[in-house]
Amino acid sequence: MDREFQSFHITASSDPVAGRILRERLTERGLAEEQSGLKIELAVKPELAAESFALHCEPERAHASVAGGDLLGLLYGVGKFLRSQRWRAGGFGCSALKLAEKPERRLRQVYCAGHFHNFWQVAPEPVQRRCLEDLVLWGANSVHLLILPVIDFDDDWENPQLKAQMDKMAALVRSFAAIGLKISTDVYVNQSFRNTPKELYARPNTDPRRGNNGRNVCISKPEGHEYVMRNFRNYLERVRDLPIHFWRFWPYDEGGCTCEACSPWGSNGFLRTAEEMAREIRAVRPDARFIVSTWTFDRQEWEGLAARMRENPWIDYVVADGHGDFPRWPLEHELPGGVPLITFPEISMWGLGPWGGFGATVLPRHFTGLWNQVKGKAQGCMLYSEGIYEDLNKVIELQFYWNDRPAEATLREYADYELYGADPEEFLALCRLLELDHVNDPDAAPAGLAQKALALAKKLDAALPEAGRRSWRWRLIYLRAVLDVERLVGRTVQSETAVAALRELIALYGLPKYSEELGPMHRAIRPPLYE
Ligand SMILES: [Zn+2]
């Protein structure tokens, strides 16, 4: 039986952060904080397993308790508590519930790719922090931050803009470490600054999947090696005191050199430079953990990496994934030393551009297929995010890695919590339609589907309470339905309706006024309106 509550009071004996996060979400939903309301007891109980939680709701005695094995476990329990209630305007119906959960996979990381003047680069820190806290409530335990987007800067460590960017990222690193997240960042092997001397350039990649963006240095040229190591040491000096847990090395896109001395890059030039850098990091940070990516590796590179891992076991995690299907090698072989395999699900750029240019991206069927390929092997994920438009994909993936939760169950829970008032089955139907319309080419879109999605979006819009209707999560979904009709049926995004929708998206992402100075890659993340 449900019991209605319009007020609450929190007792948080061991942790102020979880109390603050829960209080903020309850009060913004119109609940009052009063002694007579539902008493919610929050506690860290070390006898519970790390990252696990126990949740107990007893509405008949106006009492609920959330216990976590540690700070993160408590936050996961708070998230589940919030999503277990039946929300109405100004209150919720609470049912008796007893639940204990713990995550099945060890790394559930969100990678905030802050570059190209996208949301993760330009949005104010409190806005970004709030978005990430919400993802922690869905099960994230780590965040990857691009502390220094070299692709956007010249080699000038005194440049005030570069310093300001690094200071902002350092503040985020500290605030997320403080809530228990493990922080991860990049170590650039041969990706370099915009004004890198031309004589140091790498020989370009020949495989287009490996990209030739940015400036890559040939580390087999002695001056190239010296230049890369000098910049690496400058960088390390500036970040060595930050609470960074994972240091990640990435081979291609950006990166790579096809000269004879560096080839094959993944198991030769890349790996030996990464080893050299890892030794220097370990000397100043004995607690460092190293992640090595194998993005676009071929068979020869995989075999070279495995042989090297047997000789020198310095790698803690290996990342693998592909633009389409998952690479075969790691599915067919064990990594030496039992090193865990981490996936890199392509949640933000796959199949539709500009990325987030038309609002929300939601691909439950696509990601379920990929999850089924890897779930017998993968022990974690890194979710590459270019902004907030792939919020639905993020929670689907986080819940896969939490306890193999089906995508549709997650979407229903998302609707019940974030979009209460909307019928979860209708929301699910809308998500399925948006996935079928996830194409760039109007001729590839099934006839009549975009209009059907928009009609359903309008029905859901009318059912939402005012706050839900105006929330960024819902506006991104609604605007996607609007823009799909404009671009796929009307075949233009220059109509009055489309321009208004694009303008709203740009404001929701917090993007600056357009100018050429934002660089050519800015267009890849900007809704297509250049004003
Ligand atoms: Zn080279």
Short mmCIF file of C-alpha atoms and ligand atoms in Angstrom, two decimals:
data_model
loop_
_atom_site.label_atom_id
_atom_site.label_comp_id
_atom_site.label_asym_id
_atom_site.label_seq_id
_atom_site.Cartn_x
_atom_site.Cartn_y
_atom_site.Cartn_z
CA MET A 1 0.00 0.00 0.00
CA ASP A 2 1.16 3.47 -0.89
CA ARG A 3 1.37 6.17 1.72
CA GLU A 4 1.57 9.79 0.58
CA PHE A 5 4.32 12.11 1.79
CA GLN A 6 4.68 15.83 1.12
CA SER A 7 7.50 16.35 3.59
CA PHE A 8 10.63 14.62 4.83
CA HIS A 9 13.47 14.89 7.23
CA ILE A 10 16.93 13.44 6.81
CA THR A 11 19.26 12.08 9.44
CA ALA A 12 22.72 11.62 8.01
CA SER A 13 25.01 10.47 10.78
CA SER A 14 28.10 9.72 8.76
CA ASP A 15 27.94 11.72 5.58
CA PRO A 16 26.89 15.26 4.65
CA VAL A 17 27.22 14.81 0.85
CA ALA A 18 24.53 12.18 0.36
CA GLY A 19 22.23 14.21 2.64
CA ARG A 20 22.80 17.34 0.59
CA ILE A 21 22.21 15.54 -2.72
CA LEU A 22 18.99 13.92 -1.48
CA ARG A 23 17.71 17.13 0.14
CA GLU A 24 18.25 19.15 -3.05
CA ARG A 25 16.29 16.71 -5.17
CA LEU A 26 13.38 16.42 -2.72
CA THR A 27 13.01 20.16 -2.15
CA GLU A 28 13.15 21.00 -5.85
CA ARG A 29 10.26 18.58 -6.32
CA GLY A 30 8.25 20.69 -3.87
CA LEU A 31 8.61 18.65 -0.68
CA ALA A 32 9.03 20.48 2.61
CA GLU A 33 11.62 19.57 5.24
CA GLU A 34 9.73 18.94 8.49
CA GLN A 35 10.10 16.66 11.50
CA SER A 36 6.64 15.21 10.85
CA GLY A 37 7.53 14.01 7.32
CA LEU A 38 9.07 10.75 6.14
CA LYS A 39 12.19 10.20 8.22
CA ILE A 40 15.05 9.12 5.95
CA GLU A 41 18.08 7.71 7.70
CA LEU A 42 21.35 7.70 5.74
CA ALA A 43 24.41 5.82 6.95
CA VAL A 44 27.68 4.34 5.78
CA LYS A 45 28.04 0.82 7.20
CA PRO A 46 31.49 -0.64 6.62
CA GLU A 47 30.15 -4.15 7.23
CA LEU A 48 28.41 -3.87 3.82
CA ALA A 49 30.46 -4.53 0.68
CA ALA A 50 32.13 -1.60 -1.11
CA GLU A 51 29.73 0.26 -3.44
CA SER A 52 26.77 -1.81 -2.24
CA PHE A 53 23.61 -0.47 -0.61
CA ALA A 54 20.65 -1.65 1.44
CA LEU A 55 17.35 0.22 1.15
CA HIS A 56 14.37 -0.22 3.47
CA CYS A 57 11.13 1.76 3.16
CA GLU A 58 8.50 1.36 5.89
CA PRO A 59 5.80 3.88 5.03
CA GLU A 60 3.44 2.70 7.79
CA ARG A 61 5.91 4.06 10.37
CA ALA A 62 7.00 6.99 8.18
CA HIS A 63 10.52 5.68 8.05
CA ALA A 64 13.08 4.85 5.37
CA SER A 65 16.73 3.89 5.66
CA VAL A 66 19.53 3.85 3.13
CA ALA A 67 22.83 2.27 4.08
CA GLY A 68 25.91 2.11 1.88
CA GLY A 69 29.08 0.07 2.24
CA ASP A 70 30.90 3.34 1.51
CA LEU A 71 30.09 6.84 0.32
CA LEU A 72 29.43 5.73 -3.25
CA GLY A 73 27.26 2.82 -2.13
CA LEU A 74 25.20 5.28 -0.09
CA LEU A 75 24.75 7.52 -3.15
CA TYR A 76 23.62 4.54 -5.27
CA GLY A 77 21.10 3.74 -2.52
CA VAL A 78 19.88 7.37 -2.50
CA GLY A 79 19.41 7.14 -6.29
CA LYS A 80 17.42 3.93 -5.98
CA PHE A 81 15.35 5.39 -3.14
CA LEU A 82 14.42 8.40 -5.32
CA ARG A 83 13.56 6.21 -8.30
CA SER A 84 11.50 3.78 -6.22
CA GLN A 85 8.82 6.33 -5.27
CA ARG A 86 5.64 7.11 -7.16
CA TRP A 87 6.04 10.79 -7.92
CA ARG A 88 3.27 13.35 -8.12
CA ALA A 89 3.44 17.14 -8.04
CA GLY A 90 4.65 18.18 -4.58
CA GLY A 91 5.04 14.69 -3.13
CA PHE A 92 5.29 10.97 -3.62
CA GLY A 93 3.60 7.72 -2.78
CA CYS A 94 5.91 5.42 -0.85
CA SER A 95 5.45 1.62 -0.72
CA ALA A 96 7.03 -0.94 1.60
CA LEU A 97 10.31 -2.02 0.07
CA LYS A 98 13.39 -3.95 1.11
CA LEU A 99 16.23 -4.13 -1.36
CA ALA A 100 19.97 -4.74 -1.39
CA GLU A 101 22.14 -4.33 -4.46
CA LYS A 102 25.76 -4.26 -5.43
CA PRO A 103 27.41 -3.55 -8.78
CA GLU A 104 28.45 -6.48 -10.95
CA ARG A 105 31.19 -4.69 -12.94
CA ARG A 106 34.05 -2.80 -11.37
CA LEU A 107 34.44 0.32 -13.58
CA ARG A 108 31.48 2.48 -14.62
CA GLN A 109 33.03 5.63 -15.94
CA VAL A 110 31.66 8.73 -17.64
CA TYR A 111 34.18 10.41 -19.92
CA CYS A 112 33.45 14.12 -20.13
CA ALA A 113 35.21 15.04 -23.36
CA GLY A 114 35.57 18.78 -22.79
CA HIS A 115 36.85 20.19 -26.08
CA PHE A 116 35.67 21.96 -29.27
CA HIS A 117 33.85 24.44 -26.97
CA ASN A 118 31.19 21.84 -26.20
CA PHE A 119 29.05 21.53 -23.06
CA TRP A 120 31.82 19.84 -21.05
CA GLN A 121 34.19 22.64 -21.93
CA VAL A 122 31.97 25.73 -21.65
CA ALA A 123 29.14 25.02 -19.18
CA PRO A 124 29.63 26.45 -15.68
CA GLU A 125 31.16 24.06 -13.17
CA PRO A 126 28.04 23.84 -10.90
CA VAL A 127 25.91 22.83 -13.92
CA GLN A 128 28.40 20.14 -14.91
CA ARG A 129 28.69 18.93 -11.33
CA ARG A 130 24.93 18.55 -11.05
CA CYS A 131 24.76 16.50 -14.28
CA LEU A 132 27.50 14.18 -13.04
CA GLU A 133 25.94 13.79 -9.59
CA ASP A 134 22.76 12.62 -11.32
CA LEU A 135 24.81 10.01 -13.19
CA VAL A 136 26.39 8.84 -9.93
CA LEU A 137 22.86 8.21 -8.65
CA TRP A 138 22.47 5.85 -11.65
CA GLY A 139 25.67 3.94 -10.78
CA ALA A 140 28.72 5.81 -12.14
CA ASN A 141 31.84 5.33 -10.00
CA SER A 142 34.45 7.18 -12.03
CA VAL A 143 34.78 10.23 -14.21
CA HIS A 144 37.31 10.87 -16.96
CA LEU A 145 38.13 14.54 -17.44
CA LEU A 146 40.14 16.09 -20.24
CA ILE A 147 42.23 18.35 -18.04
CA LEU A 148 44.19 19.74 -20.97
CA PRO A 149 42.56 19.65 -24.43
CA VAL A 150 45.82 20.15 -26.36
CA ILE A 151 43.93 20.18 -29.65
CA ASP A 152 42.46 23.59 -28.70
CA PHE A 153 45.68 25.27 -27.49
CA ASP A 154 49.17 26.44 -28.47
CA ASP A 155 52.30 25.31 -26.66
CA ASP A 156 52.26 28.24 -24.25
CA TRP A 157 51.90 27.16 -20.64
CA GLU A 158 51.54 30.76 -19.50
CA ASN A 159 48.55 31.45 -21.79
CA PRO A 160 45.77 32.68 -19.43
CA GLN A 161 43.06 30.77 -21.34
CA LEU A 162 44.97 27.50 -21.02
CA LYS A 163 45.58 28.18 -17.35
CA ALA A 164 41.91 29.04 -16.80
CA GLN A 165 40.82 25.81 -18.52
CA MET A 166 43.19 23.71 -16.41
CA ASP A 167 42.10 25.50 -13.21
CA LYS A 168 38.45 24.84 -13.99
CA MET A 169 39.13 21.17 -14.64
CA ALA A 170 41.21 20.93 -11.45
CA ALA A 171 38.23 22.27 -9.49
CA LEU A 172 36.00 19.59 -11.04
CA VAL A 173 38.59 16.90 -10.31
CA ARG A 174 38.66 17.92 -6.64
CA SER A 175 34.90 18.17 -6.23
CA PHE A 176 34.30 14.74 -7.80
CA ALA A 177 37.08 13.07 -5.88
CA ALA A 178 35.46 14.47 -2.73
CA ILE A 179 32.24 12.53 -3.37
CA GLY A 180 34.18 9.31 -3.83
CA LEU A 181 34.50 9.12 -7.62
CA LYS A 182 37.75 7.79 -9.01
CA ILE A 183 39.23 10.40 -11.32
CA SER A 184 40.78 9.49 -14.63
CA THR A 185 42.63 11.63 -17.15
CA ASP A 186 44.70 11.42 -20.33
CA VAL A 187 48.40 11.23 -20.83
CA TYR A 188 49.18 12.40 -24.38
CA VAL A 189 51.60 10.05 -26.08
CA ASN A 190 52.12 11.93 -29.35
CA GLN A 191 49.06 14.16 -29.67
CA SER A 192 50.36 17.70 -29.39
CA PHE A 193 49.62 21.41 -29.35
CA ARG A 194 48.28 23.42 -32.33
CA ASN A 195 51.61 25.17 -32.98
CA THR A 196 53.81 22.05 -32.87
CA PRO A 197 56.83 22.64 -35.19
CA LYS A 198 56.08 21.11 -38.59
CA GLU A 199 59.43 19.30 -38.81
CA LEU A 200 58.34 17.16 -35.82
CA TYR A 201 55.07 16.00 -37.37
CA ALA A 202 54.21 12.32 -37.50
CA ARG A 203 53.60 10.58 -40.81
CA PRO A 204 49.77 10.68 -41.13
CA ASN A 205 47.58 7.65 -40.48
CA THR A 206 46.46 5.86 -43.64
CA ASP A 207 43.41 4.11 -42.12
CA PRO A 208 40.67 6.81 -42.06
CA ARG A 209 39.17 5.28 -38.89
CA ARG A 210 42.33 6.32 -37.06
CA GLY A 211 41.81 10.01 -37.80
CA ASN A 212 44.28 12.74 -38.65
CA ASN A 213 42.84 15.46 -36.45
CA GLY A 214 45.05 17.70 -34.39
CA ARG A 215 48.86 17.60 -34.44
CA ASN A 216 50.71 14.34 -33.91
CA VAL A 217 54.47 14.11 -33.36
CA CYS A 218 56.83 11.39 -34.62
CA ILE A 219 58.44 10.09 -31.44
CA SER A 220 61.16 8.26 -33.41
CA LYS A 221 62.69 11.61 -34.42
CA PRO A 222 64.99 12.48 -31.48
CA GLU A 223 63.70 16.10 -31.40
CA GLY A 224 60.12 14.81 -31.59
CA HIS A 225 60.68 12.51 -28.61
CA GLU A 226 62.31 15.34 -26.69
CA TYR A 227 59.44 17.74 -27.48
CA VAL A 228 56.77 15.22 -26.43
CA MET A 229 58.57 14.33 -23.18
CA ARG A 230 59.13 18.00 -22.31
CA ASN A 231 55.43 18.75 -22.70
CA PHE A 232 54.52 15.58 -20.80
CA ARG A 233 56.74 16.66 -17.87
CA ASN A 234 55.27 20.16 -17.87
CA TYR A 235 51.81 18.62 -17.75
CA LEU A 236 52.71 16.12 -15.03
CA GLU A 237 54.19 18.91 -12.92
CA ARG A 238 50.87 20.78 -13.09
CA VAL A 239 48.58 17.84 -12.30
CA ARG A 240 50.68 15.64 -10.02
CA ASP A 241 49.03 16.93 -6.84
CA LEU A 242 45.47 16.41 -8.08
CA PRO A 243 43.59 13.35 -6.77
CA ILE A 244 43.91 11.44 -10.07
CA HIS A 245 43.52 7.67 -9.82
CA PHE A 246 43.62 6.49 -13.46
CA TRP A 247 46.11 7.69 -16.11
CA ARG A 248 45.00 6.75 -19.61
CA PHE A 249 47.03 6.32 -22.80
CA TRP A 250 45.18 6.52 -26.13
CA PRO A 251 46.72 5.40 -29.45
CA TYR A 252 44.71 6.87 -32.34
CA ASP A 253 42.19 9.58 -33.10
CA GLU A 254 44.07 11.62 -32.07
CA GLY A 255 47.49 9.99 -32.22
CA GLY A 256 49.58 7.70 -34.43
CA CYS A 257 52.61 7.73 -36.71
CA THR A 258 53.04 5.50 -39.75
CA CYS A 259 56.79 6.01 -40.21
CA GLU A 260 58.89 2.84 -40.33
CA ALA A 261 60.46 3.37 -36.90
CA CYS A 262 57.11 3.93 -35.12
CA SER A 263 55.14 1.18 -36.92
CA PRO A 264 53.07 -0.61 -36.02
CA TRP A 265 52.17 2.36 -33.85
CA GLY A 266 49.91 0.56 -31.35
CA SER A 267 52.47 -2.07 -30.28
CA ASN A 268 55.64 -0.13 -31.07
CA GLY A 269 55.96 3.70 -30.93
CA PHE A 270 52.82 4.16 -28.82
CA LEU A 271 53.54 1.41 -26.35
CA ARG A 272 57.19 2.20 -25.71
CA THR A 273 56.45 5.93 -25.17
CA ALA A 274 53.50 5.10 -22.90
CA GLU A 275 55.76 2.80 -20.84
CA GLU A 276 58.35 5.52 -20.49
CA MET A 277 55.70 8.03 -19.36
CA ALA A 278 54.09 5.54 -16.96
CA ARG A 279 57.47 5.00 -15.26
CA GLU A 280 57.78 8.74 -14.64
CA ILE A 281 54.21 9.00 -13.32
CA ARG A 282 54.77 6.03 -11.01
CA ALA A 283 57.89 7.72 -9.61
CA VAL A 284 55.83 10.69 -8.35
CA ARG A 285 52.49 8.91 -7.87
CA PRO A 286 53.06 5.37 -6.55
CA ASP A 287 49.28 4.86 -6.34
CA ALA A 288 48.74 5.50 -10.10
CA ARG A 289 46.63 3.01 -12.10
CA PHE A 290 47.21 2.78 -15.85
CA ILE A 291 44.61 2.32 -18.56
CA VAL A 292 45.74 1.55 -22.11
CA SER A 293 43.35 1.92 -25.00
CA THR A 294 43.47 -0.23 -28.12
CA TRP A 295 41.18 1.97 -30.24
CA THR A 296 41.31 0.75 -33.90
CA PHE A 297 44.13 -1.75 -33.17
CA ASP A 298 44.64 -4.43 -35.81
CA ARG A 299 45.52 -8.06 -35.06
CA GLN A 300 49.28 -7.45 -35.23
CA GLU A 301 49.00 -4.63 -32.69
CA TRP A 302 46.86 -6.74 -30.33
CA GLU A 303 49.39 -9.56 -30.47
CA GLY A 304 52.29 -7.17 -29.93
CA LEU A 305 50.51 -5.61 -26.94
CA ALA A 306 49.78 -9.03 -25.38
CA ALA A 307 53.43 -10.11 -25.82
CA ARG A 308 54.64 -6.91 -24.19
CA MET A 309 52.15 -7.28 -21.31
CA ARG A 310 53.64 -10.71 -20.58
CA GLU A 311 57.17 -9.24 -20.47
CA ASN A 312 56.30 -6.12 -18.47
CA PRO A 313 52.99 -6.22 -16.58
CA TRP A 314 52.48 -2.49 -15.92
CA ILE A 315 48.97 -2.08 -17.38
CA ASP A 316 45.97 -2.21 -15.01
CA TYR A 317 43.09 -2.03 -17.55
CA VAL A 318 42.81 -2.43 -21.32
CA VAL A 319 40.12 -0.53 -23.23
CA ALA A 320 38.70 -2.01 -26.43
CA ASP A 321 35.81 -1.13 -28.69
CA GLY A 322 35.07 -0.25 -32.28
CA HIS A 323 33.12 2.10 -34.49
CA GLY A 324 30.67 -0.72 -35.25
CA ASP A 325 30.97 -4.25 -33.88
CA PHE A 326 33.26 -5.06 -30.99
CA PRO A 327 36.79 -6.10 -32.10
CA ARG A 328 37.27 -9.88 -32.35
CA TRP A 329 40.71 -10.28 -30.80
CA PRO A 330 39.78 -9.51 -27.16
CA LEU A 331 36.64 -11.62 -27.46
CA GLU A 332 38.65 -14.61 -28.63
CA HIS A 333 41.69 -14.22 -26.32
CA GLU A 334 42.30 -13.63 -22.63
CA LEU A 335 44.38 -10.61 -21.68
CA PRO A 336 47.72 -11.59 -20.09
CA GLY A 337 47.77 -11.54 -16.29
CA GLY A 338 43.97 -11.41 -16.05
CA VAL A 339 43.99 -7.67 -16.78
CA PRO A 340 40.35 -6.49 -16.96
CA LEU A 341 38.80 -5.54 -20.30
CA ILE A 342 36.94 -2.21 -20.40
CA THR A 343 34.59 -1.17 -23.20
CA PHE A 344 34.18 2.22 -24.84
CA PRO A 345 30.55 2.32 -25.97
CA GLU A 346 30.05 4.95 -28.66
CA ILE A 347 27.11 6.74 -27.02
CA SER A 348 27.53 10.20 -28.51
CA MET A 349 28.68 10.24 -32.14
CA TRP A 350 27.31 7.10 -33.75
CA GLY A 351 25.06 7.46 -36.77
CA LEU A 352 23.90 11.08 -36.57
CA GLY A 353 25.67 14.42 -36.89
CA PRO A 354 26.28 17.05 -35.72
CA TRP A 355 26.56 15.23 -32.39
CA GLY A 356 23.56 16.31 -30.35
CA GLY A 357 22.72 18.73 -33.17
CA PHE A 358 19.05 17.72 -33.16
CA GLY A 359 18.51 17.07 -29.45
CA ALA A 360 18.39 13.80 -27.51
CA THR A 361 20.02 10.61 -28.77
CA VAL A 362 18.54 7.36 -27.52
CA LEU A 363 19.59 3.96 -28.88
CA PRO A 364 18.29 1.16 -26.63
CA ARG A 365 18.24 -1.54 -29.33
CA HIS A 366 21.68 -0.69 -30.73
CA PHE A 367 23.35 -0.74 -27.32
CA THR A 368 21.56 -3.90 -26.22
CA GLY A 369 23.10 -5.65 -29.25
CA LEU A 370 26.58 -4.42 -28.39
CA TRP A 371 26.14 -5.29 -24.71
CA ASN A 372 25.20 -8.85 -25.62
CA GLN A 373 28.49 -9.17 -27.54
CA VAL A 374 30.65 -8.15 -24.58
CA LYS A 375 28.81 -8.90 -21.37
CA GLY A 376 30.56 -12.23 -20.86
CA LYS A 377 33.94 -10.47 -20.83
CA ALA A 378 33.77 -6.78 -20.01
CA GLN A 379 34.47 -5.64 -16.47
CA GLY A 380 33.65 -2.01 -17.02
CA CYS A 381 32.93 0.80 -19.43
CA MET A 382 34.08 4.29 -20.33
CA LEU A 383 31.14 6.29 -21.72
CA TYR A 384 32.45 8.86 -24.17
CA SER A 385 30.26 11.93 -23.74
CA GLU A 386 30.21 15.11 -25.83
CA GLY A 387 27.46 16.71 -23.75
CA ILE A 388 24.07 16.13 -22.12
CA TYR A 389 22.06 15.04 -25.17
CA GLU A 390 22.97 11.35 -24.67
CA ASP A 391 21.69 11.24 -21.08
CA LEU A 392 19.41 8.30 -21.91
CA ASN A 393 22.25 6.30 -23.47
CA LYS A 394 24.39 6.98 -20.41
CA VAL A 395 21.85 5.62 -17.94
CA ILE A 396 21.12 2.60 -20.14
CA GLU A 397 24.84 1.73 -20.19
CA LEU A 398 25.40 2.46 -16.48
CA GLN A 399 22.60 0.07 -15.61
CA PHE A 400 23.97 -2.64 -17.95
CA TYR A 401 27.22 -2.48 -16.00
CA TRP A 402 25.46 -2.16 -12.65
CA ASN A 403 23.53 -5.43 -12.83
CA ASP A 404 22.74 -6.33 -16.44
CA ARG A 405 19.50 -4.39 -16.32
CA PRO A 406 17.60 -4.46 -19.65
CA ALA A 407 17.51 -1.10 -21.47
CA GLU A 408 13.72 -0.98 -21.49
CA ALA A 409 13.50 -1.44 -17.70
CA THR A 410 15.92 1.46 -17.28
CA LEU A 411 13.92 3.69 -19.64
CA ARG A 412 10.70 2.96 -17.73
CA GLU A 413 12.42 3.87 -14.45
CA TYR A 414 13.80 7.05 -16.07
CA ALA A 415 10.28 8.02 -17.16
CA ASP A 416 8.83 7.34 -13.71
CA TYR A 417 11.48 9.43 -11.98
CA GLU A 418 12.58 12.18 -14.37
CA LEU A 419 9.35 12.55 -16.35
CA TYR A 420 6.71 11.57 -13.82
CA GLY A 421 3.24 12.15 -15.16
CA ALA A 422 4.21 10.63 -18.50
CA ASP A 423 3.06 7.09 -19.26
CA PRO A 424 6.29 4.99 -19.19
CA GLU A 425 5.02 2.71 -21.98
CA GLU A 426 4.35 5.71 -24.22
CA PHE A 427 7.77 7.11 -23.37
CA LEU A 428 9.31 3.78 -24.33
CA ALA A 429 7.39 3.81 -27.63
CA LEU A 430 8.72 7.32 -28.33
CA CYS A 431 12.29 6.18 -27.64
CA ARG A 432 11.85 3.30 -30.10
CA LEU A 433 10.59 5.69 -32.80
CA LEU A 434 13.47 8.12 -32.22
CA GLU A 435 15.92 5.23 -32.57
CA LEU A 436 14.40 4.23 -35.92
CA ASP A 437 14.75 7.84 -37.10
CA HIS A 438 18.39 8.03 -36.01
CA VAL A 439 19.67 8.67 -39.56
CA ASN A 440 21.23 11.60 -41.37
CA ASP A 441 19.68 10.87 -44.75
CA PRO A 442 15.93 11.63 -45.12
CA ASP A 443 15.68 8.84 -47.72
CA ALA A 444 16.83 6.33 -45.08
CA ALA A 445 14.04 7.30 -42.65
CA PRO A 446 10.93 5.09 -42.63
CA ALA A 447 7.92 7.00 -44.04
CA GLY A 448 5.54 8.57 -41.55
CA LEU A 449 7.63 7.71 -38.54
CA ALA A 450 8.82 11.21 -37.61
CA GLN A 451 5.24 12.55 -37.64
CA LYS A 452 4.15 9.64 -35.42
CA ALA A 453 6.99 10.38 -32.97
CA LEU A 454 6.07 14.07 -32.82
CA ALA A 455 2.39 13.28 -32.16
CA LEU A 456 3.42 11.00 -29.30
CA ALA A 457 5.86 13.63 -27.94
CA LYS A 458 3.03 16.20 -27.93
CA LYS A 459 0.76 13.80 -26.03
CA LEU A 460 3.46 13.17 -23.42
CA ASP A 461 4.21 16.89 -23.21
CA ALA A 462 0.60 17.64 -22.33
CA ALA A 463 0.65 15.02 -19.56
CA LEU A 464 3.78 16.32 -17.82
CA PRO A 465 3.62 18.69 -14.86
CA GLU A 466 5.01 22.16 -15.52
CA ALA A 467 8.46 21.46 -13.99
CA GLY A 468 8.89 18.24 -15.96
CA ARG A 469 7.76 19.87 -19.19
CA ARG A 470 10.39 22.59 -18.82
CA SER A 471 13.23 20.31 -17.67
CA TRP A 472 16.24 20.07 -19.98
CA ARG A 473 15.88 16.32 -20.18
CA TRP A 474 12.40 16.51 -21.59
CA ARG A 475 13.10 19.53 -23.83
CA LEU A 476 15.99 17.66 -25.50
CA ILE A 477 13.68 14.73 -26.26
CA TYR A 478 10.80 16.92 -27.41
CA LEU A 479 12.99 19.10 -29.64
CA ARG A 480 14.46 15.98 -31.24
CA ALA A 481 10.93 14.92 -32.24
CA VAL A 482 10.26 18.43 -33.62
CA LEU A 483 13.54 18.56 -35.56
CA ASP A 484 13.13 15.03 -36.98
CA VAL A 485 9.96 16.18 -38.76
CA GLU A 486 11.71 19.31 -40.06
CA ARG A 487 14.89 17.61 -41.29
CA LEU A 488 13.50 14.23 -42.44
CA VAL A 489 10.07 15.24 -43.79
CA GLY A 490 10.51 18.95 -44.59
CA ARG A 491 14.16 18.29 -45.56
CA THR A 492 15.36 21.57 -44.10
CA VAL A 493 16.53 22.92 -40.77
CA GLN A 494 16.08 26.50 -41.91
CA SER A 495 12.32 26.72 -41.36
CA GLU A 496 11.08 29.01 -38.61
CA THR A 497 10.19 26.01 -36.42
CA ALA A 498 13.58 24.38 -36.93
CA VAL A 499 15.54 27.57 -36.24
CA ALA A 500 13.62 28.14 -32.99
CA ALA A 501 14.34 24.55 -31.91
CA LEU A 502 18.04 24.80 -32.79
CA ARG A 503 18.32 28.09 -30.91
CA GLU A 504 16.82 26.46 -27.82
CA LEU A 505 19.24 23.53 -28.06
CA ILE A 506 22.22 25.90 -28.28
CA ALA A 507 20.97 27.66 -25.14
CA LEU A 508 20.41 24.35 -23.31
CA TYR A 509 23.98 23.28 -24.10
CA GLY A 510 25.27 26.70 -22.99
CA LEU A 511 27.23 27.15 -26.24
CA PRO A 512 28.77 30.52 -27.11
CA LYS A 513 27.70 32.76 -29.98
CA TYR A 514 29.09 31.32 -33.20
CA SER A 515 32.40 32.53 -34.63
CA GLU A 516 35.10 31.00 -36.84
CA GLU A 517 37.48 31.28 -33.90
CA LEU A 518 35.73 28.36 -32.21
CA GLY A 519 37.59 26.15 -34.71
CA PRO A 520 36.40 23.74 -37.41
CA MET A 521 35.57 20.93 -34.96
CA HIS A 522 33.07 23.13 -33.13
CA ARG A 523 30.64 22.52 -35.98
CA ALA A 524 30.74 18.79 -35.16
CA ILE A 525 29.10 19.47 -31.77
CA ARG A 526 26.94 22.52 -32.56
CA PRO A 527 23.30 22.36 -33.60
CA PRO A 528 23.51 23.57 -37.24
CA LEU A 529 22.76 27.25 -36.71
CA TYR A 530 25.67 29.64 -37.09
CA GLU A 531 24.60 32.91 -35.51
ZN ZN B 1 57.28 8.07 -36.43
#
